[in-house]
Coordinates of C-alpha atoms in Angstrom, one line a residue:
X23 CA 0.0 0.0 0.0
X24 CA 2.4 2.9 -1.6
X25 CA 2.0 6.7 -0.6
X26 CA 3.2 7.6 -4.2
X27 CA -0.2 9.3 -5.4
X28 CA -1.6 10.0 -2.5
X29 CA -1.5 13.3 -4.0
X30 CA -0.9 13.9 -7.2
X31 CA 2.5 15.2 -6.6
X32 CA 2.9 13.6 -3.0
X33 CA 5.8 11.6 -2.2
X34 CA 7.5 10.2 1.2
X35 CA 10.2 12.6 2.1
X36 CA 11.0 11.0 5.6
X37 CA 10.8 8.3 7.7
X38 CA 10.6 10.0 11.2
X39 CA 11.3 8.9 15.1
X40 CA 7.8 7.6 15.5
X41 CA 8.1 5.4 12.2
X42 CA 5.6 7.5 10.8
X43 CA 6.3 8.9 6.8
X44 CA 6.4 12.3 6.6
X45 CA 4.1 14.0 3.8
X46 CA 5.1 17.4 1.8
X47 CA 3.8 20.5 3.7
X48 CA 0.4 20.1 0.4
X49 CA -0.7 17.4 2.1
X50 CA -3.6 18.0 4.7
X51 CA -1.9 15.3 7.0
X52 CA 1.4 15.8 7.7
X53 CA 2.2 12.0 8.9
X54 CA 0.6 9.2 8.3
X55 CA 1.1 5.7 9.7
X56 CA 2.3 3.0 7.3
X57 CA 0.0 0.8 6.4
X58 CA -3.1 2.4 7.8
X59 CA -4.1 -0.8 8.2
X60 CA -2.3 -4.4 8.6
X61 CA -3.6 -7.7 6.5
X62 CA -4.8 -9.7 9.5
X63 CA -7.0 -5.9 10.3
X64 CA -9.2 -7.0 7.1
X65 CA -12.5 -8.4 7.7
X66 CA -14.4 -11.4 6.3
X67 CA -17.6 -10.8 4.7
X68 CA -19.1 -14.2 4.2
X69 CA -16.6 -16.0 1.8
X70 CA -14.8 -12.3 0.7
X71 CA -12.3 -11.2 2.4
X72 CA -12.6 -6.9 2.9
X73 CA -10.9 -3.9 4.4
X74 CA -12.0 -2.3 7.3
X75 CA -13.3 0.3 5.8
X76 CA -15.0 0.7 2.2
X77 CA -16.2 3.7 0.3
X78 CA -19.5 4.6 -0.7
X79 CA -20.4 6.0 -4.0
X80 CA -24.1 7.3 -4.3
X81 CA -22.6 10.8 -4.9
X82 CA -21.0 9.1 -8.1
X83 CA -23.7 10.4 -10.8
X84 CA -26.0 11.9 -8.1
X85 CA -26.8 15.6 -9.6
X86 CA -29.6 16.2 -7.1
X87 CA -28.5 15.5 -3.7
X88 CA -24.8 15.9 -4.0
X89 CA -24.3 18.1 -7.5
X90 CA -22.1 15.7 -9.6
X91 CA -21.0 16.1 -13.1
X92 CA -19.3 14.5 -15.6
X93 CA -16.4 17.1 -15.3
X94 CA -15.8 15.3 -12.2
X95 CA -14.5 12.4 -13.2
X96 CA -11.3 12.5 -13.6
X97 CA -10.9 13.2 -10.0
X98 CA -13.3 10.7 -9.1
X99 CA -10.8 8.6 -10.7
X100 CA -7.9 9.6 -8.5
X101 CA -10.1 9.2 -6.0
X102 CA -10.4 5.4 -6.7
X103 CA -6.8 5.0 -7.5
X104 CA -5.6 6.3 -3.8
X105 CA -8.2 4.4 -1.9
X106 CA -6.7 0.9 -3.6
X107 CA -3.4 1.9 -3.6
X108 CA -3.9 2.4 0.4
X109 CA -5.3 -1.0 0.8
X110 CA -9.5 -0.3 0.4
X111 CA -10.7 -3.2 -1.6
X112 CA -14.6 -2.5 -0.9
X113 CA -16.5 0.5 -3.4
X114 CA -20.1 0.4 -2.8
X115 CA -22.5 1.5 -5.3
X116 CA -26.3 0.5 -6.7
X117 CA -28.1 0.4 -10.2
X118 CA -30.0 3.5 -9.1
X119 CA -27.4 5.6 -8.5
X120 CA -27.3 8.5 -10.9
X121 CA -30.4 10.7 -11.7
X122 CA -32.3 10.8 -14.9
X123 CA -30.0 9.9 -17.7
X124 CA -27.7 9.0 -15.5
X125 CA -28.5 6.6 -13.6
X126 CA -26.4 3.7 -13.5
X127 CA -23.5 6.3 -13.6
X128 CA -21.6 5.0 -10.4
X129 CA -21.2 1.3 -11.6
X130 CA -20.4 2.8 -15.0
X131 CA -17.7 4.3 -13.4
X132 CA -16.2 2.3 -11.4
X133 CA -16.0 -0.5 -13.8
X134 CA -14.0 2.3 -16.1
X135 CA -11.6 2.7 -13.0
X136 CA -10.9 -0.9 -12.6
X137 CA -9.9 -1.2 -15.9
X138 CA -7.7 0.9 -16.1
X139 CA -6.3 1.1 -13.0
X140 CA -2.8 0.6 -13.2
X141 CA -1.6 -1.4 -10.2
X142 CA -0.8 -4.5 -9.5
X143 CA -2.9 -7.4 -11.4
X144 CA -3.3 -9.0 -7.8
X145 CA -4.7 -5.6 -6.2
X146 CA -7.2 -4.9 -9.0
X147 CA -8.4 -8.8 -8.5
X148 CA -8.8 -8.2 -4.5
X149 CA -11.2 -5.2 -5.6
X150 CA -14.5 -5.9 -4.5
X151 CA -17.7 -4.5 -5.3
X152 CA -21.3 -4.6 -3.6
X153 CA -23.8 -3.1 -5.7
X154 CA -27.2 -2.5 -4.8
X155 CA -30.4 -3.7 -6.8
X156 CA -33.2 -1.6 -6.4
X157 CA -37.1 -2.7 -5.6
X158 CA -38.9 -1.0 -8.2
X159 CA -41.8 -1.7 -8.8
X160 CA -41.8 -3.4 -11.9
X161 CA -39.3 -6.1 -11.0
X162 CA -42.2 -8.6 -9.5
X163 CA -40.6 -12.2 -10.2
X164 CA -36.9 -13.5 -9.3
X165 CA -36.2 -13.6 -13.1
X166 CA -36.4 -10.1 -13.2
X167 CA -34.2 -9.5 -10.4
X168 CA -31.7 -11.8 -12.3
X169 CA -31.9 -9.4 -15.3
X170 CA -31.4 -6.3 -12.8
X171 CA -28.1 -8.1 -11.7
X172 CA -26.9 -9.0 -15.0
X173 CA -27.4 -5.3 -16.4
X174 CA -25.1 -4.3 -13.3
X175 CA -22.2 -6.3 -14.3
X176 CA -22.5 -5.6 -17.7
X177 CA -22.5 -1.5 -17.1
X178 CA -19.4 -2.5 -15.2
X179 CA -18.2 -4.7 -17.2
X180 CA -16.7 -7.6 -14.4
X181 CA -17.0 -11.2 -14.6
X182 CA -18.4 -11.7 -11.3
X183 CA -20.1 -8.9 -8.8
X184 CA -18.5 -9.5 -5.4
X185 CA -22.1 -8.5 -3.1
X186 CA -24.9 -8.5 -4.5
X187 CA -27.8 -6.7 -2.7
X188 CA -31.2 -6.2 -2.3
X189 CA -31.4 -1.9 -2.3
X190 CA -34.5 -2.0 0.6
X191 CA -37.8 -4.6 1.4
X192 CA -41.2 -4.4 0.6
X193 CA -42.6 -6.0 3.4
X194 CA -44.3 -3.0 4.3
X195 CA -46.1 -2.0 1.0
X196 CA -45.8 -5.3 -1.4
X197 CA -44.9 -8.4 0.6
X198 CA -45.8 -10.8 -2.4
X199 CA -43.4 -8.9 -4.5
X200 CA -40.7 -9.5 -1.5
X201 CA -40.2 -13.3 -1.3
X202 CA -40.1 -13.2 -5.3
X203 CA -37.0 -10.5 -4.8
X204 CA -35.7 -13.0 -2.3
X205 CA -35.7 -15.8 -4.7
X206 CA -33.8 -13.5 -6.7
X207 CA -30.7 -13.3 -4.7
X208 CA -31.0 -17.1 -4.3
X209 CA -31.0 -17.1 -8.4
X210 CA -27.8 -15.0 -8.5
X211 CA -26.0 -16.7 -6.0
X212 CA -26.6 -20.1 -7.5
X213 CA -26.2 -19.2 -11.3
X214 CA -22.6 -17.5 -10.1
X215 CA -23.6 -13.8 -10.9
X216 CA -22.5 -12.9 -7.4
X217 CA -19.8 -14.2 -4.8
X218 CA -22.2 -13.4 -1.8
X219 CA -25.3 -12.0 -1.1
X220 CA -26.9 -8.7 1.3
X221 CA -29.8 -7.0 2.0
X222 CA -29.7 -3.4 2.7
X223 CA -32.2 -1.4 4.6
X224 CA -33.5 -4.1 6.2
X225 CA -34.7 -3.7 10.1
X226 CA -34.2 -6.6 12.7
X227 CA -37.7 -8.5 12.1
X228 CA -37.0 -8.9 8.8
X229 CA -33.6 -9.5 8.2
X230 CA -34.1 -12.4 10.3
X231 CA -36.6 -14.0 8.1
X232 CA -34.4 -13.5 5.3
X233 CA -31.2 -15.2 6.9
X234 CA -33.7 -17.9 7.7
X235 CA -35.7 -18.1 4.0
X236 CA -32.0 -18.2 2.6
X237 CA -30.0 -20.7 4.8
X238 CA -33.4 -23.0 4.0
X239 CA -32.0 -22.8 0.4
X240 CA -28.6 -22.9 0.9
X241 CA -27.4 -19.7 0.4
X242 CA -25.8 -17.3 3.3
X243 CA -26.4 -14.2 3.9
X244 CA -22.8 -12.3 4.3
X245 CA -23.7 -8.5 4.6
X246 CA -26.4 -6.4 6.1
X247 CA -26.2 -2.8 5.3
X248 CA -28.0 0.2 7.6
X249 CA -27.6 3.8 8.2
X250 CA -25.4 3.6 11.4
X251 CA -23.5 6.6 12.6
X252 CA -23.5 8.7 16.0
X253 CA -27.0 10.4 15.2
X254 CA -28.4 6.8 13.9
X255 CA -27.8 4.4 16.8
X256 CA -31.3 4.0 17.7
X257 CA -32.8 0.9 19.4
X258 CA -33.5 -1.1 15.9
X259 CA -29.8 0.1 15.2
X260 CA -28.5 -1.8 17.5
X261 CA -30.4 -4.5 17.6
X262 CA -29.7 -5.0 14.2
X263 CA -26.5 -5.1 15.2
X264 CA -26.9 -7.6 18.0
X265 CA -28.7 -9.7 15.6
X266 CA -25.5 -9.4 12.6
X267 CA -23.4 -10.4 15.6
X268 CA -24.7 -13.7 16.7
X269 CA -25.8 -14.7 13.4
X270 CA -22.2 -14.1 11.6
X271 CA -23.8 -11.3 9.5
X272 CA -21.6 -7.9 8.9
X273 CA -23.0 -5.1 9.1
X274 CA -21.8 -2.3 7.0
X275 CA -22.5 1.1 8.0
X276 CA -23.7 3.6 5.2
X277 CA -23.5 7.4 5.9
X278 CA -21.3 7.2 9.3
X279 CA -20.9 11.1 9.2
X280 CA -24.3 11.5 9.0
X281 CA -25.0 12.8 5.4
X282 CA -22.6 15.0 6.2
X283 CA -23.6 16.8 9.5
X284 CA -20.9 14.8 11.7
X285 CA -18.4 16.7 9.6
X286 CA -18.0 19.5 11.6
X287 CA -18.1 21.6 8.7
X288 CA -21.9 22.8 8.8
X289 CA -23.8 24.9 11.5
X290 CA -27.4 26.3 11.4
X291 CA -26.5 29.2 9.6
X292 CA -23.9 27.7 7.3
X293 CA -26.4 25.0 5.5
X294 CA -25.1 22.8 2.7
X295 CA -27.2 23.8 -0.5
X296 CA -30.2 21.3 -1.7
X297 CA -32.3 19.0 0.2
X298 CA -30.1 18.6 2.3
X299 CA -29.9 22.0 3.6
X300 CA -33.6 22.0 4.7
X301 CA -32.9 18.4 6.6
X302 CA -29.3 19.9 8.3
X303 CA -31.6 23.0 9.4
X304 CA -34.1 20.6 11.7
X305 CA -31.2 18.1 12.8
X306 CA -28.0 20.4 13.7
X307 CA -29.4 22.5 16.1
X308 CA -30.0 19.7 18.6
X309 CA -26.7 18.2 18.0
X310 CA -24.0 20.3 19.9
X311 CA -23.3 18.4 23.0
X312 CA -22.3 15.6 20.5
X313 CA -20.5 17.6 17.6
X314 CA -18.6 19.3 21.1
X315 CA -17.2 15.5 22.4
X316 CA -16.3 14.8 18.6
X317 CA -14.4 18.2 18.3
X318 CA -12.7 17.9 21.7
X319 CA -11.6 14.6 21.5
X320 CA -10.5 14.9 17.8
X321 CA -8.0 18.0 18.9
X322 CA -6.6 15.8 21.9
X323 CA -5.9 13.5 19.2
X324 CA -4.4 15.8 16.4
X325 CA -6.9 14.0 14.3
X326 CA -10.5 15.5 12.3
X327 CA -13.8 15.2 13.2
X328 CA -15.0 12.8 10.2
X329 CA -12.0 10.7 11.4
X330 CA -13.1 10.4 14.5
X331 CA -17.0 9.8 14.1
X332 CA -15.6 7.2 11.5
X333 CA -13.2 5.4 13.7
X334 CA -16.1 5.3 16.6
X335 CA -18.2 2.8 13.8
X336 CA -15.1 0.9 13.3
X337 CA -14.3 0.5 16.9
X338 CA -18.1 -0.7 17.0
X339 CA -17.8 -3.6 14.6
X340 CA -18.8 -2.2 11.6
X341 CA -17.8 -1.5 8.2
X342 CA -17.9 2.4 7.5
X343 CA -18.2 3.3 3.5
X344 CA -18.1 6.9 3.9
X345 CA -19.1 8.8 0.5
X346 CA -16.1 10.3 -1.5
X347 CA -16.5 13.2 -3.9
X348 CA -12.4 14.5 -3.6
X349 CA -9.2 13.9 -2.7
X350 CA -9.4 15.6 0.1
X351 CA -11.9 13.9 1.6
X352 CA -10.8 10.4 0.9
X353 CA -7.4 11.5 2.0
X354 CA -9.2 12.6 5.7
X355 CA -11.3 9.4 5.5
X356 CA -8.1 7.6 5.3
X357 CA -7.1 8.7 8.3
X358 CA -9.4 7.2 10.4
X359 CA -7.9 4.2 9.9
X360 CA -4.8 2.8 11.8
X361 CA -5.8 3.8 15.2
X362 CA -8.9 3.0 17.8
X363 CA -10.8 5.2 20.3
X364 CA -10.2 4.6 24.3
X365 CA -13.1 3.1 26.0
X366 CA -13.8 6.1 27.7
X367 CA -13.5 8.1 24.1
X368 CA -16.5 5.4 23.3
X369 CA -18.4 6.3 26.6
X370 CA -18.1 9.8 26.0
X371 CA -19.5 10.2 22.4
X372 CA -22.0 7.3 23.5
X373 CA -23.1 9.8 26.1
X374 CA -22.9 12.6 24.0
X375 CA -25.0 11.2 21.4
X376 CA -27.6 10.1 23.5
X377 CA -27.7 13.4 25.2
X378 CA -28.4 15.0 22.0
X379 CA -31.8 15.9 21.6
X380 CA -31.8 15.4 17.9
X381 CA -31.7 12.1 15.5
X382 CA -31.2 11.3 11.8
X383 CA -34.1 10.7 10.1
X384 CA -34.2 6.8 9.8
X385 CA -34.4 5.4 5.9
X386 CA -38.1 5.3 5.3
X387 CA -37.2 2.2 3.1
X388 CA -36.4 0.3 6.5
X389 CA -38.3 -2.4 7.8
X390 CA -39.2 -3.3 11.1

């Protein structure tokens, strides 16, 4: 895991007391531990082996929500290049991701950066991807669902898709429509479409049935994937949790900063722009005693806040896949690796969180 483009004109200058390498002056970090993570730190996700940490890319083609355009890509790229060259094996994506004529933009691209990353052969073969495959409503029978999973790997042009996932249930608006999705991920698992399969979205009710439905066929169930963060660690959260635990399930946690809020970067009168500017103006107001823990205990440790309300997900048990849009920020997201909160860092932001009167809005997609 080389340093050599962790900029685009980074290099390692020194090797100093603390064998730490020392960055140029550009880089936002002046040292950073080498690796940020060791091999026996990667985790197993059913029959894949992952690191710690993936990234998420629903910004990846998302004009909407988080303003992308195509003029972004190259850096996108670079993006994509540093995170593997630093030892992140796991992207994230889904076959709605991109709006309008768009969509399928984030698996377009990240099959395009695979190919022509320039690595190591054995590096780009560790490269895993879970993508996502949406309940519309007009995919009704598991054939369909097949089709949905075949279209993925052909926008990204891969042999085999390393997670394949079911985007959210319809147990709560279509149940019939449900177990035929469900015999879907059975199909791709068994006609070799996918390594392993995951449900996303799905609350603890529910994604017990599923494990259930699928170890009756055969087929386990590797990955569950919920919004998990600081501000989303609600009862169902963590039961979900419990429940990934004793069943060998892991759970990988989407949005750990919160959208963005648990960045330190926003206040009630500096809003991001777009939707979620009008969600930021409910939530942030009632989330100071937490965003104080996060900033105090990410000076005492010369590290950020994102790093910090990262590493408290990883020190829970969870797989982070923090959205990247720069190099910057996967640069700072890379930091929170390497390292692990105290137990009374844990307590503290535990308490802090609890003590702040304001939530994240659960996924409306999730079940019970």
């Amino acid at each position: 895991m080389a340093f050599s483009n962790l900029t685009p004109t980074a290099c390692i200058t020194c090797l100093n007391a603390s064998n730490q390498f020392c960055l140029p002056s550009s880089s936002p970090f002046k040292s950073l531990k080498f690796p940020l993570f060791w091999p026996w730190e990667k985790v197993k996700t059913g029959p894949l082996t992952v690191s710690p940490m993936g990234f998420g890319t629903w910004a990846w083609g998302n004009q909407l929500l988080w303003g992308y355009q195509q003029s972004m890509d190259s850096q996108l790229q670079q993006v994509f290049n540093l995170a593997v060259e630093n030892g992140i094996n796991l992207f994230d994506t889904a076959d709605s991701y991109g709006t309008g004529r768009l969509n399928g933009q984030s698996e377009k691209l990240l099959g395009k950066f695979i190919r022509e990353f320039r690595g190591k052969k054995r590096i780009k073969d560790e490269i895993v991807i879970a993508t996502k495959f949406a309940a519309y409503p007009w995919r009704l029978t598991a054939g369909q669902f097949v089709e949905a999973c075949r279209a993925s790997r052909d926008r990204m042009q891969i042999e085999q898709i390393g997670i394949g996932q079911l985007h959210w249930s319809t147990a709560n608006y279509a149940p019939p429509q449900e177990f035929a999705l469900w015999g879907g991920l059975v199909a791709i698992y068994e006609k070799g479409l996918v390594k392993a399969v995951g449900v996303s979205n799905y609350g603890p009710k529910q994604l017990v049935k599923i494990y259930d439905y699928l170890k009756a066929r055969g087929v386990p169930l590797s990955s569950a994937q919920v919004q998990f963060s600081l501000i989303s660690m609600g009862e169902d959260q963590m039961e979900i949790k419990n429940i990934c635990d004793s069943l060998g399930i892991r759970l990988i946690s989407y949005s750990p900063l919160g959208l963005g809020m648990l960045t330190g970067k926003y206040t009630p009168s500096r809003l991001p722009r777009g939707p979620r500017g009008l969600l930021f103006k409910q939530i942030l107001p009632g989330l100071e005693p937490l965003l104080v823990s996060l900033r105090e205990i990410a000076e005492k440790r010369s590290k950020t806040i994102p790093q910090v309300a990262i590493n408290w997900c990883l020190c829970k048990g969870t797989i982070p896949i923090p959205g990247v849009k720069t190099v910057k920020q996967a640069e700072e997201n890379l930091g929170a690796l390497g390292w692990h909160l105290s137990s009374n860092e844990l307590l503290q932001l535990d308490y802090a969180a609890q003590e702040s009167p304001r939530r994240m809005i659960q996924n409306i997609f999730q079940t019970k």
